[in-house]
Amino acid sequence: MADTPETTRLPPVGLLYDERMCNHATPDGEDHPENPERIRAIWRKLESEGISQRCVVMKAKEAEDRYIASVHSQSHIKLIRSISSREFDTIRRRRIASSFNSIYFNQGSSESAFLAAGSVIEISEKVASGDLSSGVAIVRPPGHHAEHNKAMGFCLFNNVAIAASFLLNERPELCIKKILIVDWDIHHGNGTQKMFYNDSRVLYFSVHRFDSGSFYPAGGDGSHHMIGEGPGQGYNINVPWEHAQYGDVDYIAVWDHVLIPVVKAYGPDIILISAGFDSAIGDPLGGCCVTPYGYAIMLKKLTEFARGKIVMALEGGYNFKSIANSVLACVKVLLGEKPSQGSFELQPFESTWRVIQMVRHELKQYWPVLTGELPQKLFTSCRRYCPLELNYSSSGSDVENDEEPSSTAPSIHIAEVAGDSLSLTLSKLNINEACHSASEPPSCEIVNGCAPWRTLLSEIDIWYGSYGSNMWKARFLCYIKGGKVEGMSAPCYGSRDTSLPKDVIWKTVPRRLFFGRSSTRTWGNGGVAFLHPDSCSSDKAHMCLYKITLEQFNDLLFQENSLVEKDIIGQQILSPLLGLSDLNYVSENKSLILQALKGGWYSNVLYLGKEDNLPILTMSCPLSDIERFKSGEIPISAPPKSYTSTLVKGLVEGKQLSEEEAIEYIKDATNRKL
Ligand code: Q9C
Ligand code: ZN
C-alpha cells in the first residue's frame, strides 16, 4: 500500500505527570530539597511552553508488588506499602525514617512511591512496544539510591531498576534483551549498580561526583574500579568526578570518549536515563554546571541508538528553575528540535581527561574501542579547578540534606544563568578568570574523536559573509571540502565538518571594499580583498552569505590566516579561535581582534547584524591596519588576474551583477582612494 500520513507518522513522545506524586512530603512541612514543588515546576514549564500539548500526556498508575519484587525484598515492599497507613503515626514514621539515610515519610509517601515505580514501568513498556517513540516520566520520589532492602537518599523504590527488570523478565515478546541505563544524576546510583552488578543484560553507566569517596553516597561504590562481576563484568561503568564545577564540555568529553563508543559496541535495545538534574548549573546540592544545552546534546547523542527508544525518569535536581529548563530542553530534543543556545566553557578540566583516561584503562579489556591512549598533551591543557566561594555545599562533600534551595540566596543569579539567555558570560558566573584558559594559546590535541569545543560549536549556526574570492561558491567550498579550484596555486586543508552550507543568500552592506597587500600564496602577485571595519553609508559592498556552523567558521579563520601549517591542523585544534563568549562579545561590540591571530591579515572578526535571527560574521583587517594602508606602510595593490576573475565569477554566478558591472565594481574598489 502507498504511504499514508498514518503509516508514516512517528509515534508520539509520552510525558507522564501526576499530581498525586506531590503527596509525598515532609511530615510537618519542614523544608527539604526533595519536595513536591520540583515536579510542579517542571510541569508548569512544559505546559506554559506548549510542550505538553505536543506530546501524549499520561497519568500514573501504581506498580504491582510482583514487579517491584524483582529488585526489592518483600519486607521492603511491605514497609513502603504500610508506611502511610493509619497504624503508623508521624512519630512512628519518623522513627522508621531515621533508621534510613536521608529519608522522610508522610501519609502520602506510599502512594507516591508506587506511582513513581508504576509510571516508569508504564512509559518504558510503551516505548519498548513502539506505542511511543520515547518518553519522560516526571516522577518523585526518585529511585536510584534505593537498594534491595532499603530506602536511601530520598529514594523509596528504585523506579528505573524496576522498569528495566520488568522489560527483561515480564515482557519477552517486546524483545528487549539489552538495556543501557545512563545515570547523569550528580550522585552515584548505588542501588541501580547493585541490582545489575552481575547482569550483562543491563549496562549501567553513571557519571557522578565522587570526590575521593567523600561525596554522597560516600564510600567506594562509585569508584571506576567497580566494573561489574561474573557475567556482568565490564557492564558497570562509573565515571567518578574529582570535585565540583564540571559542566557541559566535561560531560561531552565523557560522552565522546567513553559512553558513546561503548554504546555503539553494546547495541542496546532501549535506553533508560536516570535523569537527575542535580548536575545542573544552579543546583544547591550538586555544585556542577551542566546547562540545558548540555543535557540536550547529551540526550541527542543517545537518540542515535536503540532506534531512538529512550525513557527518561526524573531522579534528583533541586533548583526549580534549573530542572524546569533542563527537562524542557530534553523534551524538545525528543520532539526532534535542534538544541539551541550554547555553553560558556570550551575546555574540559585537566581532571576530566585524567578521569576519562582512568575509566578507559579500567574498561578497555571489555570494550576494545576504549584502547587508544589519550595524548599526554591533554593533561597540560587549559582549565584548572579552582574552589569557589559560591558553592552552596561546602566543597568536598555533600551538605546535609535539609537545605532549602529557593531560600538560599546565592542560587538566584546562577538560576538565571540556567534560563534562556544566550549571554552566558563568565562574569555572570563570577568565576575567577585566573582559573581559566581563555588567554592561553591553543595547545593540545586529541587522537580519537574530536575536541569537545567542536561538538559544542557544531550545533551553532551563523552566517559567514564573504566579500572576496569566497563569493564564488566553488572557491569557498575549498575551505570546507579542502582542495583548490581554478586560479589557486595552493590547496586548502578544508574543515573537519565538510557538510555544505545550509543556505546561501546575497546582501549588500554599507562598507568600503578595497584591495591591499602585494602578493599571496594562493593567488600570486597583487592585492586581496579587505573590508573597511567601519561602516559608511555612501559605500556598498556585495556579500555572499553562507549559513555554516560556528565550528566551520573557526576552521575558516584558521585557514584564512594560514595557521594550519604550523601546529594546528584540522581536528587537532584544542581551542577555537572564536568561542561562544567571543560570539557574544562581537555581537555587542561589532568587532573583535582575535589575539591568537595577532598580526594575521584577517584577524578582525566583524559582526554585520542579523539575518534570520542568526549573526552575520566576516573577517577583515584590524582598524589599525587602515591607517597603515593609507600611509603606504602596507601596500595597496590591484588584485591579480586570477583573483579578479574569481571575484567576477562569484558575482556573476551569484546573479548579483553582469560581467561588465562586476568588472566595474572591482575597478572602482581598486582605484578609489581609501
Ligand atoms: N550526609 C538524589 O539526588 N544528602 N538523592 C545527604 C548526608 C543526600 C540525593 C547528605 C543526597 C541524596 C536522588
Ligand atoms: Zn542526585
XYZ file of C-alpha atoms and ligand atoms in Angstrom:
688
model
C 0.000 0.000 0.000
C 1.091 3.511 -0.650
C 2.271 5.518 2.307
C -0.492 7.375 4.022
C 0.117 10.013 6.637
C -0.955 7.446 9.234
C 1.656 4.896 8.278
C 4.476 7.389 8.018
C 3.800 9.382 11.136
C 6.148 8.714 14.019
C 4.687 7.560 17.318
C 4.312 10.415 19.772
C 6.542 11.343 22.680
C 4.999 10.377 26.030
C 5.015 12.624 29.062
C 3.908 11.302 32.400
C 2.912 13.626 35.194
C 0.562 13.004 38.074
C -0.241 15.461 40.830
C -0.674 12.560 43.255
C 3.092 12.219 43.387
C 3.109 15.583 45.170
C 1.574 13.989 48.250
C 4.918 12.649 49.419
C 6.279 15.457 51.580
C 7.949 16.065 54.912
C 5.559 15.244 57.785
C 5.341 18.686 59.340
C 6.067 20.807 56.324
C 9.752 21.151 57.148
C 11.857 22.409 54.290
C 13.503 19.769 52.214
C 15.167 19.918 48.814
C 13.223 16.887 47.562
C 9.788 18.470 47.744
C 6.596 18.483 45.653
C 7.348 21.839 44.023
C 10.083 20.173 41.969
C 7.765 18.273 39.671
C 5.157 21.040 39.733
C 7.776 23.487 38.453
C 8.727 21.129 35.646
C 5.148 20.535 34.653
C 4.243 24.230 34.729
C 7.155 24.937 32.431
C 6.199 22.238 29.921
C 2.601 23.469 29.900
C 3.447 27.132 29.524
C 5.911 26.435 26.713
C 3.268 24.489 24.807
C 5.332 21.307 25.029
C 2.886 19.034 26.829
C 0.366 19.867 24.103
C 2.700 18.309 21.530
C 3.067 15.064 23.498
C 0.844 12.274 24.730
C 0.234 13.050 28.379
C -0.200 10.112 30.718
C -1.337 9.677 34.293
C 0.417 7.375 36.711
C -0.714 4.013 37.928
C 0.660 2.122 40.885
C 3.228 -0.588 40.251
C 2.182 -4.118 41.157
C 4.070 -5.735 44.026
C 5.251 -8.620 41.845
C 7.078 -6.241 39.516
C 8.705 -4.364 42.347
C 9.705 -7.711 43.842
C 12.150 -8.361 41.032
C 14.559 -5.885 42.601
C 13.295 -5.271 46.158
C 12.705 -7.579 49.084
C 9.174 -8.494 50.184
C 9.782 -6.850 53.520
C 10.822 -3.600 51.873
C 7.726 -3.584 49.669
C 5.608 -4.289 52.703
C 7.206 -1.476 54.664
C 6.686 1.070 51.901
C 3.092 -0.150 51.422
C 2.254 0.238 55.098
C 4.249 3.347 55.991
C 1.371 5.667 55.108
C -1.375 3.605 56.710
C -3.229 4.833 59.783
C -1.463 2.400 62.074
C 1.656 4.472 61.542
C 1.546 7.900 63.110
C 4.006 10.685 62.450
C 6.217 9.693 65.326
C 6.488 6.104 64.246
C 7.140 7.171 60.642
C 9.876 9.472 61.857
C 11.478 6.714 63.825
C 11.491 4.369 60.842
C 12.702 7.109 58.511
C 15.615 7.834 60.793
C 16.717 4.225 60.538
C 17.479 5.020 56.899
C 19.932 7.507 55.441
C 18.277 10.743 54.198
C 14.651 9.570 54.163
C 11.334 11.046 55.322
C 7.812 9.637 55.214
C 4.290 11.052 55.482
C 0.803 9.794 54.719
C 1.329 10.336 51.003
C 4.635 8.510 50.701
C 3.330 5.001 49.929
C 1.099 6.044 47.106
C 3.769 8.298 45.581
C 6.366 5.533 45.724
C 4.105 3.008 43.991
C 3.018 5.591 41.422
C 6.599 6.603 40.624
C 7.624 2.997 40.033
C 4.443 2.261 38.077
C 4.969 5.338 35.919
C 8.405 4.315 34.777
C 7.197 0.759 34.084
C 4.267 2.025 32.054
C 6.137 4.511 29.944
C 9.008 2.057 29.379
C 6.598 -0.611 28.182
C 5.018 1.804 25.709
C 8.361 2.945 24.364
C 9.578 -0.657 24.096
C 6.450 -1.696 22.215
C 6.653 1.261 19.859
C 3.415 2.925 21.004
C 5.586 5.871 21.986
C 8.783 6.850 20.245
C 10.256 7.990 23.558
C 9.018 9.173 26.919
C 9.682 11.233 30.010
C 8.422 10.267 33.464
C 8.297 13.265 35.764
C 8.228 11.293 38.958
C 9.058 11.524 42.617
C 10.257 10.188 44.963
C 13.406 9.444 42.978
C 14.850 5.946 42.861
C 18.488 5.309 42.093
C 19.769 5.174 45.688
C 17.112 2.669 46.808
C 18.600 -0.784 47.340
C 17.151 -4.298 47.521
C 16.143 -3.961 51.129
C 16.431 -0.297 51.932
C 15.253 3.207 51.191
C 18.023 5.757 50.958
C 18.971 9.213 49.683
C 15.384 10.479 49.193
C 14.591 7.242 47.249
C 11.982 4.662 48.265
C 11.727 2.284 45.299
C 14.291 2.072 42.528
C 11.960 3.130 39.724
C 14.378 2.711 36.827
C 15.693 -0.646 38.021
C 12.146 -1.925 38.442
C 11.271 -0.887 34.887
C 14.431 -2.469 33.486
C 13.667 -5.772 35.233
C 10.101 -5.591 34.045
C 11.111 -5.280 30.394
C 13.657 -8.086 30.632
C 11.642 -10.558 32.667
C 7.969 -9.783 32.197
C 7.754 -8.778 28.539
C 9.857 -11.220 26.490
C 7.613 -10.560 23.488
C 8.961 -6.987 23.289
C 12.415 -8.451 22.602
C 14.268 -6.167 24.975
C 17.426 -8.142 25.665
C 19.956 -5.418 26.322
C 19.255 -2.280 28.329
C 21.503 0.708 28.770
C 20.934 2.764 31.898
C 22.565 6.187 31.757
C 22.636 7.878 35.143
C 23.561 11.550 34.877
C 22.293 12.488 38.342
C 25.189 14.097 40.231
C 25.074 11.276 42.788
C 26.133 7.714 42.136
C 23.189 5.354 41.708
C 24.373 2.811 44.235
C 21.030 0.993 44.202
C 20.883 0.507 40.456
C 24.515 -0.548 40.302
C 23.977 -3.294 42.896
C 20.815 -4.607 41.274
C 22.517 -5.402 37.970
C 26.079 -5.858 39.104
C 26.403 -9.365 37.713
C 23.958 -8.997 34.862
C 25.207 -8.329 31.330
C 21.690 -7.603 30.103
C 21.892 -4.220 31.793
C 24.799 -1.893 31.149
C 24.816 0.629 33.963
C 26.709 3.840 33.225
C 26.972 6.599 35.806
C 28.818 9.889 35.834
C 28.805 11.438 39.293
C 30.766 13.408 41.838
C 32.970 11.071 43.798
C 35.440 13.461 45.399
C 37.647 10.566 46.510
C 34.707 8.772 48.045
C 33.505 11.678 50.179
C 30.509 12.744 48.093
C 27.102 11.246 48.782
C 26.550 8.276 48.863
C 30.053 8.183 50.221
C 32.233 5.109 50.069
C 33.803 3.149 47.297
C 30.767 2.032 45.308
C 31.030 4.843 42.779
C 34.677 4.226 42.007
C 35.792 3.445 38.483
C 37.136 0.141 39.732
C 33.552 -1.066 40.165
C 33.138 -2.647 36.754
C 30.682 -5.464 37.485
C 31.096 -9.093 38.470
C 30.799 -12.536 36.882
C 28.803 -12.291 33.675
C 28.278 -8.609 34.473
C 31.982 -7.793 34.286
C 32.501 -4.774 32.067
C 28.814 -3.898 32.218
C 29.118 -1.377 35.045
C 30.837 1.876 34.191
C 31.466 4.625 36.718
C 32.910 7.994 35.797
C 33.866 9.494 39.167
C 34.350 13.277 39.132
C 37.028 14.588 41.436
C 35.407 17.867 42.508
C 32.655 20.409 41.755
C 32.118 22.700 38.725
C 32.063 20.157 35.915
C 29.948 21.410 33.048
C 28.795 20.729 29.505
C 32.188 20.370 27.947
C 33.329 17.870 30.586
C 30.227 15.745 30.186
C 30.505 15.862 26.412
C 34.134 14.772 26.622
C 32.937 11.755 28.643
C 30.230 11.077 26.092
C 32.618 11.310 23.167
C 35.455 9.321 24.706
C 33.698 6.761 26.903
C 29.941 6.406 26.701
C 29.206 6.724 23.003
C 31.935 4.327 21.782
C 30.732 1.747 24.327
C 27.083 2.196 23.425
C 27.933 1.698 19.762
C 29.602 -1.583 20.643
C 26.905 -2.698 23.091
C 23.918 -2.044 20.867
C 21.167 -1.580 23.470
C 17.528 -2.312 22.621
C 16.329 0.554 24.802
C 17.946 3.311 26.864
C 16.669 4.294 30.284
C 18.028 7.523 31.664
C 18.220 8.096 35.404
C 17.766 11.751 34.702
C 18.743 13.632 37.794
C 19.228 17.325 37.201
C 21.292 17.998 40.290
C 24.282 18.119 37.945
C 22.699 21.297 36.540
C 24.027 24.786 36.920
C 22.467 26.369 39.979
C 21.753 23.150 41.811
C 22.252 23.618 45.550
C 23.491 20.072 46.185
C 25.474 19.237 43.063
C 27.788 22.216 42.653
C 28.235 21.460 38.960
C 27.178 23.470 35.944
C 25.557 21.486 33.152
C 23.262 23.788 31.182
C 20.002 22.877 29.450
C 22.021 22.919 26.259
C 24.476 20.388 27.691
C 21.678 17.995 28.646
C 20.164 18.446 25.200
C 23.428 17.497 23.498
C 23.969 14.500 25.776
C 20.462 13.299 25.067
C 20.661 13.941 21.355
C 23.793 11.845 21.083
C 21.934 8.959 22.724
C 18.963 9.215 20.366
C 21.174 7.731 17.646
C 20.989 4.359 19.416
C 18.313 1.809 20.285
C 16.304 3.194 17.373
C 15.679 6.254 19.485
C 13.867 4.269 22.186
C 14.646 6.420 25.191
C 12.907 6.740 28.517
C 13.898 9.498 30.886
C 12.934 9.161 34.528
C 13.472 12.043 36.908
C 15.854 11.390 39.791
C 17.373 14.340 41.701
C 17.559 18.046 40.876
C 16.807 20.693 43.457
C 16.759 24.076 41.771
C 13.284 24.563 40.320
C 14.392 26.842 37.518
C 17.305 24.640 36.551
C 15.316 21.434 36.464
C 12.411 23.001 34.580
C 14.685 24.467 31.904
C 16.705 21.271 31.652
C 13.696 18.986 31.253
C 12.271 21.432 28.718
C 15.450 21.267 26.637
C 15.379 17.460 26.780
C 11.760 17.096 25.728
C 12.420 19.431 22.809
C 15.191 17.109 21.669
C 12.844 14.130 21.866
C 10.368 16.105 19.757
C 13.069 16.463 17.137
C 14.095 20.047 17.805
C 17.671 21.078 17.417
C 19.406 22.083 20.647
C 19.801 25.826 20.744
C 21.851 28.124 22.940
C 25.374 27.350 23.916
C 27.683 26.745 26.806
C 30.388 29.034 28.064
C 33.231 26.671 28.754
C 35.035 25.153 25.822
C 37.870 23.393 27.626
C 37.403 20.418 29.913
C 39.188 20.369 33.248
C 42.513 18.640 33.276
C 40.945 16.291 35.818
C 38.296 15.438 33.236
C 40.908 13.941 30.973
C 42.516 12.143 33.876
C 39.199 10.604 34.899
C 38.389 9.651 31.319
C 41.757 8.021 30.959
C 41.329 6.030 34.176
C 37.926 4.797 33.100
C 39.129 3.847 29.640
C 42.044 1.993 31.135
C 39.826 0.119 33.555
C 37.395 -0.992 30.875
C 39.373 -1.389 27.672
C 39.730 -5.111 28.241
C 35.932 -5.394 27.913
C 35.444 -2.625 25.349
C 38.317 -2.622 22.879
C 37.141 0.692 21.413
C 38.485 2.306 24.577
C 42.002 1.101 23.913
C 43.743 4.105 22.308
C 45.775 6.284 24.658
C 44.809 9.901 25.085
C 47.827 12.062 24.277
C 49.851 13.329 27.221
C 49.437 16.851 25.897
C 45.817 16.902 27.036
C 46.899 16.981 30.612
C 48.720 20.223 30.313
C 45.560 21.634 28.797
C 43.766 24.552 29.927
C 41.077 24.633 32.542
C 42.226 24.126 36.069
C 39.976 23.606 39.046
C 39.627 26.498 41.491
C 37.415 26.027 44.535
C 34.839 28.810 44.582
C 33.098 30.688 47.329
C 29.779 30.479 45.588
C 29.297 26.799 46.221
C 26.386 26.177 48.470
C 27.629 22.845 49.560
C 30.913 23.266 51.351
C 33.334 21.977 48.808
C 34.453 18.435 49.209
C 31.373 16.737 50.451
C 27.662 16.985 50.166
C 25.918 19.260 52.564
C 23.375 17.866 54.995
C 20.167 17.249 53.226
C 17.892 19.855 54.669
C 18.928 22.840 52.717
C 16.141 24.684 51.032
C 17.173 25.743 47.562
C 14.685 28.524 46.947
C 15.758 30.438 50.005
C 19.479 30.014 49.541
C 20.432 33.436 48.320
C 23.413 32.669 46.085
C 21.363 30.340 43.908
C 19.449 33.270 42.437
C 21.856 34.630 39.891
C 23.048 31.184 38.948
C 19.476 30.134 38.363
C 19.107 32.976 35.920
C 22.077 31.725 34.013
C 20.296 28.425 33.710
C 17.467 30.244 31.968
C 17.112 31.168 28.371
C 19.586 33.958 27.862
C 22.290 33.491 25.284
C 24.579 35.790 27.173
C 26.142 33.136 29.273
C 29.185 35.050 30.242
C 31.940 34.229 32.601
C 31.381 37.392 34.520
C 27.817 36.381 35.283
C 29.100 33.142 36.623
C 31.506 35.065 38.766
C 34.220 32.559 38.086
C 37.730 33.710 38.693
C 39.265 34.284 35.267
C 42.613 33.124 36.510
C 41.239 29.624 36.720
C 40.571 29.637 33.020
C 42.460 29.162 29.904
C 40.854 31.799 27.746
C 44.119 33.619 27.416
C 46.258 30.581 26.793
C 47.010 29.710 23.197
C 45.566 26.582 21.631
C 47.761 23.700 22.536
C 46.852 20.091 22.704
C 45.257 17.536 20.510
C 43.021 14.534 20.723
C 43.588 11.340 18.828
C 40.246 9.675 18.506
C 37.121 11.707 18.289
C 37.173 15.458 18.093
C 37.831 18.163 20.621
C 34.757 18.880 22.746
C 34.602 22.513 21.627
C 33.867 21.221 18.149
C 30.869 19.272 19.384
C 29.533 22.371 21.087
C 30.179 24.817 18.260
C 28.945 22.401 15.605
C 25.455 22.986 16.957
C 25.552 26.758 16.478
C 24.718 28.241 13.080
C 25.978 31.606 11.856
C 26.182 33.412 8.524
C 29.652 33.780 7.149
C 29.635 36.901 4.981
C 32.138 36.691 2.124
C 33.112 39.714 0.043
C 36.253 38.454 -1.723
C 37.085 35.334 -3.676
C 34.807 33.279 -1.413
C 31.819 34.857 -3.118
C 32.496 32.232 -5.769
C 30.934 29.178 -4.179
C 33.378 26.722 -5.711
C 36.250 28.653 -4.161
C 34.527 28.935 -0.793
C 33.937 25.180 -0.732
C 37.698 24.636 -0.806
C 37.689 25.858 2.791
C 35.021 23.312 3.636
C 35.901 20.311 1.482
C 39.609 21.013 1.007
C 41.448 21.236 -2.314
C 41.662 24.031 -4.858
C 39.901 25.435 -7.879
C 40.998 27.255 -10.997
C 43.213 30.237 -10.264
C 44.528 28.977 -6.911
C 48.104 27.865 -6.687
C 47.868 26.019 -3.362
C 45.145 23.750 -1.990
C 43.189 24.325 1.229
C 43.005 21.883 4.132
C 39.244 22.066 4.415
C 37.184 21.879 7.614
C 36.680 18.914 9.899
C 32.961 19.047 9.249
C 32.731 19.012 5.483
C 28.962 19.426 5.267
C 27.754 22.016 2.793
C 26.382 25.398 3.831
C 22.754 25.087 4.862
C 21.798 28.167 2.859
C 23.319 30.820 0.615
C 21.975 34.352 0.225
C 23.288 37.692 -1.027
C 23.266 41.059 0.652
C 24.860 44.454 0.217
C 26.381 46.228 3.195
C 27.414 49.878 3.647
C 31.147 49.152 3.802
C 34.142 50.020 1.719
C 35.733 47.169 -0.251
C 39.399 47.629 -1.129
C 42.377 45.571 -2.187
C 45.538 45.515 -0.151
C 48.884 43.734 0.310
C 51.007 42.880 -2.696
C 51.077 39.096 -3.026
C 49.556 35.951 -1.586
C 50.459 32.313 -1.532
C 47.171 31.363 -3.139
C 46.873 33.989 -5.853
C 50.361 35.251 -6.568
C 51.265 38.917 -7.082
C 48.646 41.567 -6.375
C 46.253 42.584 -3.618
C 43.397 40.749 -1.966
C 40.034 41.975 -0.710
C 39.519 43.676 2.632
C 36.501 45.353 4.099
C 36.852 48.614 5.999
C 35.932 47.663 9.580
C 33.761 50.800 9.953
C 30.583 51.321 8.024
C 29.947 54.306 5.777
C 26.541 54.914 4.263
C 27.883 56.001 0.886
C 29.731 52.713 0.386
C 28.292 49.483 -0.865
C 29.890 46.046 -0.814
C 28.362 42.886 -2.221
C 28.350 39.943 0.116
C 27.595 36.312 -0.327
C 26.355 34.839 2.966
C 26.844 31.160 3.730
C 24.972 29.574 6.585
C 27.582 27.392 8.291
C 28.336 26.282 11.835
C 30.495 28.206 14.243
C 32.859 25.235 14.143
C 33.240 25.588 10.378
C 33.714 29.319 10.768
C 36.632 28.597 13.089
C 38.194 26.291 10.529
C 37.731 29.088 8.014
C 39.523 31.509 10.306
C 42.405 29.103 10.744
C 42.776 28.666 7.009
C 42.230 32.291 6.077
C 45.019 33.267 8.429
C 47.173 30.378 7.182
C 47.697 28.946 10.615
C 47.036 25.389 9.568
C 50.553 24.640 8.538
C 52.033 25.497 11.859
C 50.961 23.459 14.807
C 47.243 23.290 14.422
C 45.727 21.112 11.803
C 42.084 20.312 11.324
C 40.564 18.348 14.122
C 43.506 18.576 16.456
C 42.974 22.166 17.463
C 42.140 22.131 21.138
C 40.596 25.556 21.457
C 38.612 27.534 18.951
C 39.613 30.993 17.785
C 36.079 32.250 18.205
C 34.123 30.603 21.008
C 30.717 31.404 22.415
C 31.718 34.184 24.742
C 33.593 35.723 21.804
C 30.435 35.438 19.744
C 28.569 37.303 22.463
C 31.297 39.891 22.611
C 31.430 40.521 18.898
C 27.639 40.748 18.694
C 27.709 43.514 21.243
C 30.853 45.327 20.142
C 30.691 44.743 16.378
C 34.388 43.948 16.114
C 36.805 41.610 17.857
C 40.521 41.337 17.247
C 41.483 37.720 17.837
C 44.632 37.825 19.911
C 45.614 34.338 18.793
C 45.776 35.702 15.249
C 47.710 38.809 16.176
C 49.456 40.070 13.066
C 47.257 37.895 10.821
C 45.780 39.766 7.872
C 42.233 38.748 8.721
C 42.416 38.757 12.494
C 39.444 41.095 12.937
C 36.052 39.413 13.203
C 33.258 41.789 12.244
C 29.626 41.497 13.192
C 27.343 42.787 10.464
C 23.951 42.352 12.081
C 21.488 39.509 11.866
C 19.728 37.597 9.163
C 17.003 35.140 10.092
C 17.957 35.752 13.693
C 21.483 34.400 13.153
C 24.558 36.626 13.410
C 26.397 37.602 10.238
C 30.159 37.393 10.715
C 33.024 38.180 8.466
C 36.728 38.742 8.852
C 38.933 41.600 7.769
C 41.962 43.578 8.845
C 42.111 45.396 12.184
C 41.115 49.071 12.092
C 44.712 49.956 12.941
C 45.807 48.482 9.597
C 43.629 51.015 7.756
C 45.974 53.836 8.794
C 48.932 51.768 7.666
C 47.258 51.142 4.318
C 46.580 54.861 3.983
C 50.129 55.860 4.816
C 51.559 53.314 2.426
C 53.223 51.341 5.196
C 51.215 48.376 3.954
C 50.836 48.391 0.194
C 47.575 48.781 -1.627
C 47.566 46.933 -4.931
C 45.214 45.868 -7.651
C 44.077 42.256 -7.387
C 45.889 39.739 -9.594
C 44.084 38.469 -12.677
C 43.257 35.053 -11.271
C 41.770 36.713 -8.198
C 39.756 39.236 -10.209
C 38.276 36.544 -12.395
C 37.304 34.599 -9.252
C 35.545 37.681 -7.887
C 33.743 38.210 -11.179
C 32.706 34.559 -11.333
C 31.276 34.816 -7.860
C 29.237 37.911 -8.589
C 28.037 36.681 -11.970
C 27.193 33.105 -10.927
C 25.503 34.515 -7.867
C 23.375 36.621 -10.228
C 24.319 39.848 -8.480
C 25.938 41.689 -11.354
C 26.547 41.246 -15.066
C 30.133 40.583 -16.055
C 30.631 44.225 -17.081
C 29.139 45.506 -13.846
C 31.298 43.147 -11.819
C 34.469 44.311 -13.553
C 33.420 47.923 -12.986
C 32.704 47.205 -9.286
C 36.181 45.771 -8.757
C 37.835 48.550 -10.736
C 36.133 51.126 -8.572
C 37.193 49.366 -5.369
C 40.746 49.190 -6.709
C 41.087 52.769 -7.837
C 39.091 54.853 -5.407
C 41.219 56.385 -2.673
C 40.811 54.758 0.744
N 25.373 13.445 54.768
C 19.109 12.215 44.911
O 19.582 13.151 44.289
N 22.437 14.054 51.037
N 19.427 11.975 46.183
C 22.535 13.738 52.406
C 24.073 13.229 54.217
C 21.503 13.191 50.373
C 20.379 12.806 46.844
C 23.867 14.052 52.955
C 21.504 13.398 48.903
C 20.549 12.444 48.243
C 18.106 11.325 44.294
Zn 21.160 13.185 42.997
